[in-house]
Every structure is written in C-alpha cells, then in structure tokens.
Amino acid sequence: MDQKQKTEEGFSYTYSAKENQAFRREVEEIQARYETKHPDEDALEQLRRLDRKAKGASTAVSLTLGIVGILVFGTGMSICLVGNQYLPGVLVGILGILLMGAAYPAKRILEKKGKEKYGPKILELSRDLLENKR
C-alpha cells in the first residue's frame, strides 16, 4: 500500500534559485578554464610557447656556463691574492675564462638546434596568424 501511495502522489521537488545560480556559476567558471576564448589567441599563445622552447635551453645553458665561469675565475683570483699561490690560482682562473668563453658558442649551437626542431611549426603558425589577420 505504501508504494501505491507514493506513485499516486508523485515526486516532491524543491527549487531554490540561489542554489541553482551558485551551481551554474561554478560550472561556467570550470568550463571557461578549459575552453579557448578565441582561436587566434590560442594560436598566438602556442606560437609564444614554441618560441620560448626554442630559446629556453640555449639561454639556460649559456647563463649557467657564464655564471659558473665567473665563480671559477673569482676562485682563481682569490687563490692568487689571498693564498699567495700564483700557479694554481692562474690555472683555475684560466679554467674560469674558458668556461665563460664557452657560453656564447654553446648558446649559438643550441639556438640553431632549437630553430631546426621548432622552426617549421613556428613558421606555419605565424603564417596562419598573419593570413587570418588580413
């Protein structure tokens, strides 16, 4: 008898506009995070990301070599001036100079590899963006 009464009465549903608005707002915020606003902005952001990838490794390696070279050179100078050991200090200083000197060629070599790896995709995206802007 209980089941008959429930089916005869129907379902009970309470509606609250405030709860529905909060729910809808939350769902729209999550949806906005995952969808692209404008196709040109997405392609431009992808172009920027590829450009950073092409240059990023070369910049990081050259900065690391330069900074380590400066520190090694400074250590060599300290050995000479404070320790009064000229031969080891000069050798350590020369090693630091070589490391600093290797920073620029390493940057050029790694940039060339980055251009070879990411260049075609960057050119394709930039051509597409320029053609769509006209």
Short mmCIF file of C-alpha atoms in Angstrom, two decimals:
data_model
loop_
_atom_site.label_atom_id
_atom_site.label_comp_id
_atom_site.label_asym_id
_atom_site.label_seq_id
_atom_site.Cartn_x
_atom_site.Cartn_y
_atom_site.Cartn_z
CA MET A 1 0.00 0.00 0.00
CA ASP A 2 2.87 2.28 0.71
CA GLN A 3 4.22 2.02 -2.84
CA LYS A 4 0.81 2.80 -4.33
CA GLN A 5 0.53 5.95 -2.31
CA LYS A 6 3.98 7.12 -3.42
CA THR A 7 3.27 6.58 -7.11
CA GLU A 8 -0.12 8.23 -6.81
CA GLU A 9 1.32 11.24 -5.01
CA GLY A 10 4.20 11.78 -7.44
CA PHE A 11 7.63 13.20 -6.72
CA SER A 12 8.35 16.09 -4.46
CA TYR A 13 10.92 18.59 -5.72
CA THR A 14 12.03 21.78 -4.06
CA TYR A 15 13.70 24.50 -6.08
CA SER A 16 15.93 27.24 -4.81
CA ALA A 17 17.03 29.95 -7.24
CA LYS A 18 20.08 30.86 -5.15
CA GLU A 19 21.40 27.30 -5.12
CA ASN A 20 20.84 26.94 -8.86
CA GLN A 21 22.65 30.21 -9.62
CA ALA A 22 25.64 29.26 -7.48
CA PHE A 23 25.77 25.85 -9.13
CA ARG A 24 25.52 27.35 -12.61
CA ARG A 25 28.21 29.96 -11.86
CA GLU A 26 30.62 27.29 -10.60
CA VAL A 27 30.04 25.08 -13.64
CA GLU A 28 30.57 28.06 -16.00
CA GLU A 29 33.82 29.01 -14.26
CA ILE A 30 35.17 25.48 -14.64
CA GLN A 31 34.04 25.36 -18.27
CA ALA A 32 35.74 28.71 -19.00
CA ARG A 33 39.07 27.35 -17.78
CA TYR A 34 39.04 24.60 -20.38
CA GLU A 35 37.65 26.23 -23.49
CA THR A 36 39.54 28.60 -25.72
CA LYS A 37 38.23 32.13 -25.98
CA HIS A 38 39.38 32.95 -29.50
CA PRO A 39 41.21 30.72 -32.00
CA ASP A 40 43.77 33.45 -32.81
CA GLU A 41 44.67 33.87 -29.13
CA ASP A 42 45.19 30.14 -28.79
CA ALA A 43 47.45 30.02 -31.85
CA LEU A 44 49.36 33.10 -30.67
CA GLU A 45 49.88 31.55 -27.25
CA GLN A 46 51.07 28.34 -28.90
CA LEU A 47 53.48 30.39 -31.05
CA ARG A 48 54.86 32.12 -27.95
CA ARG A 49 55.25 28.79 -26.15
CA LEU A 50 57.17 27.26 -29.08
CA ASP A 51 59.41 30.34 -29.27
CA ARG A 52 60.21 30.03 -25.57
CA LYS A 53 61.03 26.34 -26.05
CA ALA A 54 63.33 27.11 -28.97
CA LYS A 55 65.28 29.70 -26.99
CA GLY A 56 64.92 28.41 -23.43
CA ALA A 57 67.51 25.64 -23.35
CA SER A 58 70.19 27.74 -25.02
CA THR A 59 69.66 30.63 -22.63
CA ALA A 60 69.72 28.40 -19.56
CA VAL A 61 72.92 26.60 -20.63
CA SER A 62 74.75 29.80 -21.58
CA LEU A 63 73.78 31.53 -18.34
CA THR A 64 74.88 28.52 -16.33
CA LEU A 65 78.23 28.33 -18.12
CA GLY A 66 78.78 32.07 -17.71
CA ILE A 67 77.92 32.14 -14.02
CA VAL A 68 79.98 29.04 -13.21
CA GLY A 69 82.86 30.51 -15.24
CA ILE A 70 82.73 33.77 -13.30
CA LEU A 71 82.70 31.91 -9.99
CA VAL A 72 85.64 29.72 -11.02
CA PHE A 73 87.55 32.78 -12.27
CA GLY A 74 86.87 34.55 -8.95
CA THR A 75 88.09 31.49 -7.07
CA GLY A 76 91.32 31.58 -9.07
CA MET A 77 91.79 35.26 -8.25
CA SER A 78 91.18 34.53 -4.57
CA ILE A 79 93.75 31.74 -4.61
CA CYS A 80 96.27 34.16 -6.10
CA LEU A 81 95.56 37.14 -3.87
CA VAL A 82 94.72 35.55 -0.53
CA GLY A 83 96.60 32.28 -0.67
CA ASN A 84 99.69 33.62 -2.48
CA GLN A 85 99.67 30.52 -4.68
CA TYR A 86 100.03 32.00 -8.13
CA LEU A 87 100.34 28.94 -10.35
CA PRO A 88 97.20 27.13 -9.08
CA GLY A 89 95.31 30.45 -8.98
CA VAL A 90 96.22 31.29 -12.58
CA LEU A 91 95.26 27.79 -13.77
CA VAL A 92 91.88 27.97 -12.01
CA GLY A 93 91.38 31.49 -13.43
CA ILE A 94 92.13 30.26 -16.96
CA LEU A 95 89.59 27.46 -16.48
CA GLY A 96 87.02 30.08 -15.49
CA ILE A 97 87.84 32.17 -18.57
CA LEU A 98 87.40 29.11 -20.78
CA LEU A 99 84.01 28.38 -19.22
CA MET A 100 82.88 31.98 -19.73
CA GLY A 101 84.15 31.87 -23.31
CA ALA A 102 82.22 28.66 -24.00
CA ALA A 103 78.91 30.25 -23.03
CA TYR A 104 78.35 32.16 -26.28
CA PRO A 105 79.21 29.33 -28.71
CA ALA A 106 77.04 26.95 -26.66
CA LYS A 107 74.15 29.41 -26.91
CA ARG A 108 74.51 29.71 -30.69
CA ILE A 109 74.73 25.93 -31.20
CA LEU A 110 71.69 25.22 -29.01
CA GLU A 111 69.67 28.04 -30.62
CA LYS A 112 70.42 26.55 -34.03
CA LYS A 113 69.17 23.15 -32.84
CA GLY A 114 66.06 24.77 -31.39
CA LYS A 115 65.36 26.55 -34.68
CA GLU A 116 65.75 23.30 -36.58
CA LYS A 117 63.43 21.49 -34.19
CA TYR A 118 60.69 24.11 -33.71
CA GLY A 119 61.23 26.35 -36.76
CA PRO A 120 58.81 24.71 -39.22
CA LYS A 121 55.94 24.71 -36.71
CA ILE A 122 56.67 28.32 -35.70
CA LEU A 123 56.69 29.42 -39.34
CA GLU A 124 53.47 27.57 -40.06
CA LEU A 125 51.68 29.11 -37.08
CA SER A 126 52.98 32.61 -37.83
CA ARG A 127 51.88 32.39 -41.46
CA ASP A 128 48.43 31.22 -40.40
CA LEU A 129 48.12 34.05 -37.91
CA LEU A 130 49.24 36.69 -40.41
CA GLU A 131 46.89 35.41 -43.10
CA ASN A 132 43.93 35.40 -40.72
CA LYS A 133 44.62 38.96 -39.57
CA ARG A 134 44.25 40.44 -43.07
#
